[in-house]
Amino acid sequence: MMGRVSVIMTSYNKPEYVGKAIQVVLDQTHADWELLLMDDHSDEATTRVIAPYLNDSRIRYVRSAPLSIEERASAVRYAVSINEAIGMATGDYLTSNQLFHKACCSRFVRVRLSPRNRRWYRTAGTWRTG
């Protein structure tokens, strides 16, 4: 039994990187994944790069309301976005977009399913030990 991997990615004004990061997720050999793309109201160049990827139903795009630089800094928006994405995740496994190899999700699930590594698991949004 495999499982869905929920990949959380944050984005803010990085048009030169965001497309490559999304493509890494799309290229995974493990097909049962969802990408929670949490965008902190990026500029037009970044949203132009993101837009073509949104046709994939596995990608869930959340764009926050605009804030000033001071408001962003005081609200620690990165952490807020991650926490929001965790609440939205439907996967059995959760990871940030630290995926560099196309078999990363497959290996991640295989390692997590190893009897030696099955100490933590997620049920109905709650992490439990077992």
Short mmCIF file of N, CA, C and O in Angstrom, two decimals:
data_model
loop_
_atom_site.label_atom_id
_atom_site.label_comp_id
_atom_site.label_asym_id
_atom_site.label_seq_id
_atom_site.Cartn_x
_atom_site.Cartn_y
_atom_site.Cartn_z
N MET A 1 0.85 -1.17 0.00
CA MET A 1 0.00 0.00 0.00
C MET A 1 0.89 1.24 0.00
O MET A 1 1.72 1.42 0.87
N MET A 2 0.73 2.05 -0.99
CA MET A 2 1.51 3.28 -1.05
C MET A 2 0.72 4.35 -0.31
O MET A 2 0.03 4.03 0.63
N GLY A 3 0.77 5.54 -0.73
CA GLY A 3 0.03 6.60 -0.09
C GLY A 3 0.25 7.91 -0.79
O GLY A 3 1.25 8.09 -1.49
N ARG A 4 -0.68 8.80 -0.59
CA ARG A 4 -0.56 10.12 -1.20
C ARG A 4 0.47 10.94 -0.44
O ARG A 4 0.51 10.93 0.79
N VAL A 5 1.27 11.65 -1.19
CA VAL A 5 2.26 12.56 -0.61
C VAL A 5 1.76 13.97 -0.85
O VAL A 5 1.48 14.36 -1.99
N SER A 6 1.61 14.74 0.21
CA SER A 6 1.26 16.15 0.12
C SER A 6 2.55 16.95 0.15
O SER A 6 3.29 16.89 1.13
N VAL A 7 2.81 17.67 -0.92
CA VAL A 7 4.01 18.48 -1.03
C VAL A 7 3.61 19.94 -0.82
O VAL A 7 2.73 20.45 -1.51
N ILE A 8 4.25 20.59 0.12
CA ILE A 8 3.98 22.00 0.39
C ILE A 8 5.10 22.84 -0.21
O ILE A 8 6.28 22.60 0.04
N MET A 9 4.70 23.83 -1.00
CA MET A 9 5.66 24.75 -1.61
C MET A 9 5.20 26.17 -1.34
O MET A 9 4.03 26.49 -1.54
N THR A 10 6.09 27.01 -0.86
CA THR A 10 5.77 28.43 -0.71
C THR A 10 6.43 29.18 -1.86
O THR A 10 7.44 28.75 -2.42
N SER A 11 5.84 30.32 -2.20
CA SER A 11 6.34 31.09 -3.32
C SER A 11 6.19 32.58 -3.02
O SER A 11 5.16 33.01 -2.50
N TYR A 12 7.22 33.33 -3.38
CA TYR A 12 7.14 34.79 -3.33
C TYR A 12 8.19 35.38 -4.26
O TYR A 12 9.40 35.30 -3.98
N ASN A 13 7.73 35.92 -5.36
CA ASN A 13 8.57 36.66 -6.30
C ASN A 13 9.85 35.93 -6.71
O ASN A 13 10.94 36.49 -6.65
N LYS A 14 9.72 34.70 -7.16
CA LYS A 14 10.87 33.93 -7.64
C LYS A 14 10.55 33.31 -9.00
O LYS A 14 10.53 32.09 -9.16
N PRO A 15 10.29 34.13 -10.02
CA PRO A 15 9.90 33.56 -11.32
C PRO A 15 10.96 32.65 -11.92
O PRO A 15 10.64 31.71 -12.64
N GLU A 16 12.21 32.88 -11.60
CA GLU A 16 13.29 32.06 -12.17
C GLU A 16 13.38 30.68 -11.53
O GLU A 16 14.01 29.78 -12.07
N TYR A 17 12.73 30.47 -10.39
CA TYR A 17 12.81 29.19 -9.68
C TYR A 17 11.49 28.44 -9.58
O TYR A 17 11.48 27.21 -9.54
N VAL A 18 10.37 29.15 -9.50
CA VAL A 18 9.10 28.49 -9.18
C VAL A 18 8.69 27.47 -10.24
O VAL A 18 8.21 26.39 -9.91
N GLY A 19 8.88 27.77 -11.50
CA GLY A 19 8.53 26.80 -12.55
C GLY A 19 9.35 25.53 -12.46
O GLY A 19 8.84 24.42 -12.60
N LYS A 20 10.64 25.69 -12.19
CA LYS A 20 11.52 24.52 -12.02
C LYS A 20 11.10 23.69 -10.82
O LYS A 20 11.09 22.46 -10.87
N ALA A 21 10.74 24.36 -9.73
CA ALA A 21 10.33 23.65 -8.52
C ALA A 21 9.02 22.88 -8.75
O ALA A 21 8.88 21.74 -8.31
N ILE A 22 8.08 23.49 -9.45
CA ILE A 22 6.82 22.81 -9.77
C ILE A 22 7.09 21.62 -10.67
O ILE A 22 6.54 20.53 -10.48
N GLN A 23 7.96 21.80 -11.66
CA GLN A 23 8.26 20.72 -12.60
C GLN A 23 8.88 19.52 -11.90
O GLN A 23 8.62 18.37 -12.26
N VAL A 24 9.69 19.76 -10.89
CA VAL A 24 10.26 18.65 -10.11
C VAL A 24 9.16 17.80 -9.50
O VAL A 24 9.24 16.56 -9.51
N VAL A 25 8.11 18.43 -9.01
CA VAL A 25 6.99 17.68 -8.43
C VAL A 25 6.25 16.92 -9.54
O VAL A 25 5.93 15.74 -9.40
N LEU A 26 5.99 17.59 -10.65
CA LEU A 26 5.30 16.95 -11.78
C LEU A 26 6.06 15.73 -12.31
O LEU A 26 5.44 14.78 -12.77
N ASP A 27 7.36 15.76 -12.24
CA ASP A 27 8.19 14.68 -12.78
C ASP A 27 8.37 13.50 -11.83
O ASP A 27 9.07 12.55 -12.17
N GLN A 28 7.75 13.54 -10.66
CA GLN A 28 7.91 12.45 -9.70
C GLN A 28 7.41 11.12 -10.27
O GLN A 28 6.39 11.09 -10.96
N THR A 29 8.11 10.05 -9.99
CA THR A 29 7.68 8.72 -10.43
C THR A 29 6.51 8.21 -9.58
O THR A 29 5.76 7.36 -10.03
N HIS A 30 6.36 8.72 -8.39
CA HIS A 30 5.22 8.40 -7.52
C HIS A 30 4.07 9.30 -7.97
O HIS A 30 4.14 10.52 -7.83
N ALA A 31 3.02 8.73 -8.51
CA ALA A 31 1.95 9.51 -9.12
C ALA A 31 0.93 10.06 -8.14
O ALA A 31 0.23 11.01 -8.44
N ASP A 32 0.82 9.47 -6.96
CA ASP A 32 -0.22 9.89 -6.01
C ASP A 32 0.32 10.99 -5.10
O ASP A 32 0.78 10.75 -3.99
N TRP A 33 0.26 12.22 -5.60
CA TRP A 33 0.73 13.37 -4.84
C TRP A 33 -0.23 14.53 -5.07
O TRP A 33 -1.02 14.54 -6.01
N GLU A 34 -0.14 15.49 -4.17
CA GLU A 34 -0.80 16.78 -4.36
C GLU A 34 0.24 17.84 -4.04
O GLU A 34 1.10 17.64 -3.18
N LEU A 35 0.16 18.94 -4.75
CA LEU A 35 1.05 20.07 -4.48
C LEU A 35 0.21 21.21 -3.94
O LEU A 35 -0.74 21.66 -4.58
N LEU A 36 0.53 21.65 -2.74
CA LEU A 36 -0.12 22.80 -2.12
C LEU A 36 0.81 23.98 -2.32
O LEU A 36 1.81 24.13 -1.62
N LEU A 37 0.52 24.78 -3.34
CA LEU A 37 1.36 25.91 -3.71
C LEU A 37 0.83 27.16 -3.03
O LEU A 37 -0.20 27.71 -3.39
N MET A 38 1.53 27.58 -1.99
CA MET A 38 1.11 28.69 -1.14
C MET A 38 1.89 29.93 -1.58
O MET A 38 3.07 30.08 -1.28
N ASP A 39 1.22 30.80 -2.32
CA ASP A 39 1.87 31.98 -2.90
C ASP A 39 1.56 33.22 -2.07
O ASP A 39 0.40 33.51 -1.80
N ASP A 40 2.61 33.93 -1.68
CA ASP A 40 2.45 35.11 -0.83
C ASP A 40 2.29 36.37 -1.69
O ASP A 40 3.06 37.31 -1.59
N HIS A 41 1.28 36.33 -2.55
CA HIS A 41 0.93 37.45 -3.43
C HIS A 41 2.14 37.91 -4.26
O HIS A 41 2.56 39.06 -4.19
N SER A 42 2.68 36.97 -5.03
CA SER A 42 3.84 37.25 -5.87
C SER A 42 3.54 38.26 -6.97
O SER A 42 2.38 38.49 -7.32
N ASP A 43 4.61 38.78 -7.54
CA ASP A 43 4.48 39.74 -8.63
C ASP A 43 3.97 39.05 -9.90
O ASP A 43 3.84 37.83 -9.98
N GLU A 44 3.68 39.86 -10.91
CA GLU A 44 3.09 39.37 -12.15
C GLU A 44 4.01 38.38 -12.88
O GLU A 44 3.53 37.40 -13.46
N ALA A 45 5.30 38.61 -12.84
CA ALA A 45 6.24 37.70 -13.51
C ALA A 45 6.15 36.29 -12.93
O ALA A 45 6.15 35.29 -13.65
N THR A 46 6.04 36.21 -11.61
CA THR A 46 5.95 34.91 -10.95
C THR A 46 4.60 34.25 -11.24
O THR A 46 4.54 33.05 -11.54
N THR A 47 3.53 34.99 -11.17
CA THR A 47 2.21 34.40 -11.43
C THR A 47 2.07 33.96 -12.88
O THR A 47 1.37 32.98 -13.16
N ARG A 48 2.75 34.63 -13.82
CA ARG A 48 2.75 34.18 -15.22
C ARG A 48 3.42 32.82 -15.35
O ARG A 48 3.00 31.97 -16.14
N VAL A 49 4.47 32.58 -14.58
CA VAL A 49 5.16 31.29 -14.62
C VAL A 49 4.28 30.20 -14.00
O VAL A 49 4.21 29.08 -14.51
N ILE A 50 3.58 30.52 -12.94
CA ILE A 50 2.74 29.55 -12.23
C ILE A 50 1.50 29.17 -13.04
O ILE A 50 1.09 28.00 -13.06
N ALA A 51 0.89 30.12 -13.72
CA ALA A 51 -0.41 29.94 -14.37
C ALA A 51 -0.54 28.68 -15.24
O ALA A 51 -1.53 27.95 -15.11
N PRO A 52 0.40 28.35 -16.11
CA PRO A 52 0.23 27.17 -16.96
C PRO A 52 0.16 25.85 -16.18
O PRO A 52 -0.43 24.88 -16.67
N TYR A 53 0.71 25.81 -15.01
CA TYR A 53 0.71 24.59 -14.20
C TYR A 53 -0.62 24.34 -13.50
O TYR A 53 -0.88 23.24 -13.02
N LEU A 54 -1.46 25.35 -13.42
CA LEU A 54 -2.68 25.24 -12.63
C LEU A 54 -3.77 24.41 -13.31
O LEU A 54 -4.82 24.17 -12.73
N ASN A 55 -3.51 23.93 -14.53
CA ASN A 55 -4.44 23.03 -15.20
C ASN A 55 -4.37 21.62 -14.64
O ASN A 55 -5.25 20.80 -14.89
N ASP A 56 -3.34 21.32 -13.88
CA ASP A 56 -3.18 20.00 -13.27
C ASP A 56 -4.00 19.97 -11.98
O ASP A 56 -3.75 20.77 -11.06
N SER A 57 -4.98 19.08 -11.91
CA SER A 57 -5.88 19.04 -10.76
C SER A 57 -5.19 18.66 -9.45
O SER A 57 -5.75 18.85 -8.37
N ARG A 58 -3.96 18.15 -9.53
CA ARG A 58 -3.23 17.79 -8.31
C ARG A 58 -2.57 19.00 -7.66
O ARG A 58 -2.06 18.91 -6.55
N ILE A 59 -2.58 20.13 -8.35
CA ILE A 59 -1.97 21.35 -7.84
C ILE A 59 -3.06 22.25 -7.27
O ILE A 59 -3.99 22.64 -7.96
N ARG A 60 -2.92 22.56 -5.99
CA ARG A 60 -3.86 23.47 -5.32
C ARG A 60 -3.12 24.76 -5.02
O ARG A 60 -2.15 24.78 -4.27
N TYR A 61 -3.59 25.85 -5.62
CA TYR A 61 -2.92 27.14 -5.56
C TYR A 61 -3.68 28.07 -4.62
O TYR A 61 -4.88 28.28 -4.78
N VAL A 62 -2.98 28.59 -3.62
CA VAL A 62 -3.58 29.54 -2.68
C VAL A 62 -2.72 30.80 -2.72
O VAL A 62 -1.53 30.75 -2.43
N ARG A 63 -3.35 31.91 -3.10
CA ARG A 63 -2.63 33.18 -3.18
C ARG A 63 -3.15 34.09 -2.07
O ARG A 63 -4.34 34.38 -1.98
N SER A 64 -2.24 34.55 -1.23
CA SER A 64 -2.64 35.39 -0.09
C SER A 64 -2.93 36.82 -0.54
O SER A 64 -2.57 37.24 -1.64
N ALA A 65 -3.58 37.55 0.33
CA ALA A 65 -3.88 38.96 0.09
C ALA A 65 -2.59 39.77 0.13
O ALA A 65 -1.64 39.40 0.80
N PRO A 66 -2.56 40.88 -0.61
CA PRO A 66 -1.35 41.71 -0.62
C PRO A 66 -1.10 42.38 0.73
O PRO A 66 -2.03 42.77 1.42
N LEU A 67 0.16 42.47 1.09
CA LEU A 67 0.58 43.16 2.31
C LEU A 67 1.82 43.99 2.02
O LEU A 67 2.58 43.69 1.10
N SER A 68 2.06 44.98 2.84
CA SER A 68 3.30 45.74 2.72
C SER A 68 4.46 44.89 3.24
O SER A 68 4.24 43.88 3.92
N ILE A 69 5.67 45.28 2.95
CA ILE A 69 6.86 44.56 3.42
C ILE A 69 6.86 44.49 4.94
O ILE A 69 7.15 43.44 5.53
N GLU A 70 6.49 45.59 5.61
CA GLU A 70 6.46 45.62 7.07
C GLU A 70 5.42 44.63 7.61
O GLU A 70 5.68 43.91 8.58
N GLU A 71 4.25 44.60 6.98
CA GLU A 71 3.20 43.67 7.41
C GLU A 71 3.64 42.22 7.20
O GLU A 71 3.39 41.36 8.04
N ARG A 72 4.28 41.94 6.06
CA ARG A 72 4.76 40.59 5.78
C ARG A 72 5.74 40.15 6.85
O ARG A 72 5.68 39.03 7.35
N ALA A 73 6.68 41.03 7.19
CA ALA A 73 7.71 40.68 8.17
C ALA A 73 7.11 40.44 9.55
O ALA A 73 7.48 39.50 10.25
N SER A 74 6.16 41.28 9.93
CA SER A 74 5.59 41.14 11.27
C SER A 74 4.66 39.93 11.37
O SER A 74 4.46 39.38 12.44
N ALA A 75 4.09 39.50 10.27
CA ALA A 75 3.15 38.37 10.29
C ALA A 75 3.84 37.02 10.09
O ALA A 75 3.20 35.99 10.19
N VAL A 76 5.13 37.03 9.81
CA VAL A 76 5.88 35.80 9.53
C VAL A 76 5.07 34.94 8.54
O VAL A 76 4.67 33.83 8.83
N ARG A 77 4.84 35.50 7.38
CA ARG A 77 3.94 34.90 6.41
C ARG A 77 4.35 33.50 5.98
O ARG A 77 3.51 32.66 5.69
N TYR A 78 5.64 33.23 5.92
CA TYR A 78 6.09 31.89 5.51
C TYR A 78 5.52 30.83 6.45
O TYR A 78 4.94 29.85 6.03
N ALA A 79 5.64 31.05 7.74
CA ALA A 79 5.13 30.09 8.73
C ALA A 79 3.62 29.99 8.66
O ALA A 79 3.05 28.90 8.77
N VAL A 80 2.94 31.11 8.47
CA VAL A 80 1.49 31.11 8.36
C VAL A 80 1.06 30.29 7.16
O VAL A 80 0.12 29.48 7.23
N SER A 81 1.74 30.45 6.03
CA SER A 81 1.42 29.70 4.82
C SER A 81 1.63 28.20 5.01
O SER A 81 0.82 27.39 4.58
N ILE A 82 2.72 27.83 5.66
CA ILE A 82 3.00 26.41 5.92
C ILE A 82 1.90 25.82 6.81
O ILE A 82 1.37 24.74 6.54
N ASN A 83 1.54 26.53 7.87
CA ASN A 83 0.50 26.03 8.77
C ASN A 83 -0.84 25.90 8.07
O ASN A 83 -1.58 24.94 8.29
N GLU A 84 -1.16 26.84 7.20
CA GLU A 84 -2.40 26.75 6.44
C GLU A 84 -2.38 25.54 5.51
O GLU A 84 -3.36 24.80 5.41
N ALA A 85 -1.25 25.31 4.85
CA ALA A 85 -1.13 24.17 3.94
C ALA A 85 -1.24 22.84 4.68
O ALA A 85 -1.86 21.90 4.19
N ILE A 86 -0.67 22.76 5.86
CA ILE A 86 -0.76 21.52 6.64
C ILE A 86 -2.22 21.18 6.91
O ILE A 86 -2.64 20.03 6.80
N GLY A 87 -3.01 22.18 7.23
CA GLY A 87 -4.43 21.96 7.46
C GLY A 87 -5.19 21.54 6.22
O GLY A 87 -6.23 20.90 6.30
N MET A 88 -4.69 21.88 5.04
CA MET A 88 -5.34 21.54 3.77
C MET A 88 -4.89 20.18 3.23
O MET A 88 -5.54 19.63 2.35
N ALA A 89 -3.79 19.67 3.71
CA ALA A 89 -3.19 18.45 3.16
C ALA A 89 -4.12 17.26 3.29
O ALA A 89 -4.74 17.05 4.33
N THR A 90 -4.21 16.48 2.22
CA THR A 90 -5.02 15.26 2.24
C THR A 90 -4.16 14.01 2.14
O THR A 90 -4.67 12.90 2.14
N GLY A 91 -2.85 14.20 2.06
CA GLY A 91 -1.96 13.06 1.88
C GLY A 91 -1.69 12.28 3.15
O GLY A 91 -1.93 12.75 4.26
N ASP A 92 -1.21 11.07 2.94
CA ASP A 92 -0.79 10.22 4.05
C ASP A 92 0.58 10.66 4.57
O ASP A 92 0.95 10.36 5.69
N TYR A 93 1.33 11.34 3.71
CA TYR A 93 2.68 11.78 4.03
C TYR A 93 2.80 13.24 3.63
O TYR A 93 2.20 13.69 2.68
N LEU A 94 3.59 13.97 4.37
CA LEU A 94 3.71 15.40 4.18
C LEU A 94 5.18 15.76 4.05
O LEU A 94 6.01 15.31 4.84
N THR A 95 5.49 16.58 3.06
CA THR A 95 6.86 17.03 2.88
C THR A 95 6.86 18.43 2.28
O THR A 95 5.89 18.83 1.66
N SER A 96 7.93 19.15 2.50
CA SER A 96 8.08 20.42 1.82
C SER A 96 8.73 20.14 0.48
O SER A 96 9.16 19.02 0.21
N ASN A 97 8.80 21.12 -0.36
CA ASN A 97 9.34 20.89 -1.70
C ASN A 97 10.87 20.83 -1.65
O ASN A 97 11.55 21.69 -2.16
N GLN A 98 11.38 19.81 -1.02
CA GLN A 98 12.82 19.55 -0.99
C GLN A 98 13.10 18.37 -1.91
O GLN A 98 13.89 17.50 -1.61
N LEU A 99 12.39 18.32 -3.03
CA LEU A 99 12.49 17.20 -3.95
C LEU A 99 13.49 17.54 -5.06
O LEU A 99 13.30 18.50 -5.77
N PHE A 100 14.51 16.73 -5.19
CA PHE A 100 15.52 17.00 -6.20
C PHE A 100 15.61 15.89 -7.24
O PHE A 100 16.11 16.09 -8.31
N HIS A 101 15.13 14.73 -6.92
CA HIS A 101 15.22 13.58 -7.81
C HIS A 101 13.80 13.14 -8.14
O HIS A 101 12.92 13.19 -7.29
N LYS A 102 13.58 12.65 -9.35
CA LYS A 102 12.22 12.30 -9.77
C LYS A 102 11.63 11.12 -8.99
O LYS A 102 10.42 10.93 -8.99
N ALA A 103 12.45 10.34 -8.31
CA ALA A 103 11.94 9.23 -7.50
C ALA A 103 11.89 9.58 -6.01
O ALA A 103 11.69 8.71 -5.18
N CYS A 104 12.02 10.85 -5.68
CA CYS A 104 12.07 11.26 -4.28
C CYS A 104 10.80 10.86 -3.53
O CYS A 104 10.88 10.30 -2.43
N CYS A 105 9.62 11.14 -4.08
CA CYS A 105 8.37 10.79 -3.38
C CYS A 105 8.25 9.28 -3.22
O CYS A 105 7.85 8.80 -2.16
N SER A 106 8.60 8.52 -4.26
CA SER A 106 8.54 7.05 -4.17
C SER A 106 9.45 6.54 -3.07
O SER A 106 9.06 5.69 -2.26
N ARG A 107 10.65 7.06 -3.01
CA ARG A 107 11.60 6.63 -1.98
C ARG A 107 11.13 7.05 -0.59
O ARG A 107 11.25 6.30 0.37
N PHE A 108 10.57 8.25 -0.51
CA PHE A 108 10.07 8.75 0.75
C PHE A 108 8.99 7.82 1.30
O PHE A 108 9.03 7.42 2.46
N VAL A 109 8.03 7.44 0.45
CA VAL A 109 6.95 6.56 0.89
C VAL A 109 7.50 5.18 1.24
O VAL A 109 7.13 4.60 2.26
N ARG A 110 8.40 4.65 0.42
CA ARG A 110 8.98 3.33 0.69
C ARG A 110 9.70 3.30 2.03
O ARG A 110 9.54 2.38 2.82
N VAL A 111 10.47 4.33 2.31
CA VAL A 111 11.20 4.40 3.58
C VAL A 111 10.21 4.53 4.74
O VAL A 111 10.36 3.88 5.76
N ARG A 112 9.18 5.36 4.57
CA ARG A 112 8.20 5.54 5.64
C ARG A 112 7.42 4.25 5.91
O ARG A 112 6.99 4.00 7.01
N LEU A 113 7.21 3.42 4.87
CA LEU A 113 6.47 2.18 5.04
C LEU A 113 7.31 1.05 5.62
O LEU A 113 6.79 0.03 6.02
N SER A 114 8.61 1.25 5.69
CA SER A 114 9.48 0.24 6.27
C SER A 114 9.07 0.02 7.73
O SER A 114 8.83 0.97 8.46
N PRO A 115 8.93 -1.26 8.16
CA PRO A 115 8.51 -1.52 9.55
C PRO A 115 9.35 -0.78 10.58
O PRO A 115 8.85 -0.36 11.62
N ARG A 116 10.60 -0.62 10.30
CA ARG A 116 11.50 0.07 11.24
C ARG A 116 11.17 1.56 11.35
O ARG A 116 11.43 2.18 12.37
N ASN A 117 10.56 2.12 10.31
CA ASN A 117 10.32 3.56 10.28
C ASN A 117 8.87 3.95 10.48
O ASN A 117 8.54 5.12 10.40
N ARG A 118 7.98 3.02 10.75
CA ARG A 118 6.55 3.33 10.86
C ARG A 118 6.16 3.79 12.25
O ARG A 118 5.11 3.46 12.75
N ARG A 119 6.98 4.57 12.87
CA ARG A 119 6.68 5.04 14.22
C ARG A 119 5.62 6.13 14.22
O ARG A 119 4.79 6.20 15.10
N TRP A 120 5.67 7.02 13.24
CA TRP A 120 4.72 8.13 13.18
C TRP A 120 3.81 7.93 11.98
O TRP A 120 4.24 7.57 10.92
N TYR A 121 2.54 8.18 12.17
CA TYR A 121 1.60 8.12 11.06
C TYR A 121 0.51 9.15 11.29
O TYR A 121 0.33 9.66 12.38
N ARG A 122 -0.21 9.45 10.22
CA ARG A 122 -1.22 10.50 10.28
C ARG A 122 -2.60 9.89 10.08
O ARG A 122 -2.83 9.16 9.14
N THR A 123 -3.52 10.23 10.95
CA THR A 123 -4.89 9.77 10.84
C THR A 123 -5.82 10.97 11.02
O THR A 123 -5.75 11.64 12.04
N ALA A 124 -6.65 11.21 10.03
CA ALA A 124 -7.66 12.30 10.12
C ALA A 124 -7.05 13.62 10.57
O ALA A 124 -7.59 14.31 11.42
N GLY A 125 -5.90 13.95 10.00
CA GLY A 125 -5.28 15.24 10.29
C GLY A 125 -4.49 15.31 11.58
O GLY A 125 -4.00 16.36 11.94
N THR A 126 -4.34 14.20 12.28
CA THR A 126 -3.62 14.19 13.55
C THR A 126 -2.44 13.22 13.45
O THR A 126 -2.59 12.11 12.99
N TRP A 127 -1.28 13.66 13.88
CA TRP A 127 -0.10 12.78 13.88
C TRP A 127 -0.13 11.94 15.14
O TRP A 127 -0.37 12.43 16.24
N ARG A 128 0.07 10.65 14.98
CA ARG A 128 0.03 9.73 16.11
C ARG A 128 1.27 8.82 16.06
O ARG A 128 1.88 8.65 15.03
N THR A 129 1.56 8.21 17.18
CA THR A 129 2.63 7.20 17.21
C THR A 129 2.01 5.83 17.22
O THR A 129 0.89 5.64 17.66
N GLY A 130 2.78 4.87 16.73
CA GLY A 130 2.25 3.51 16.74
C GLY A 130 3.21 2.51 16.18
O GLY A 130 4.25 2.79 15.69
#
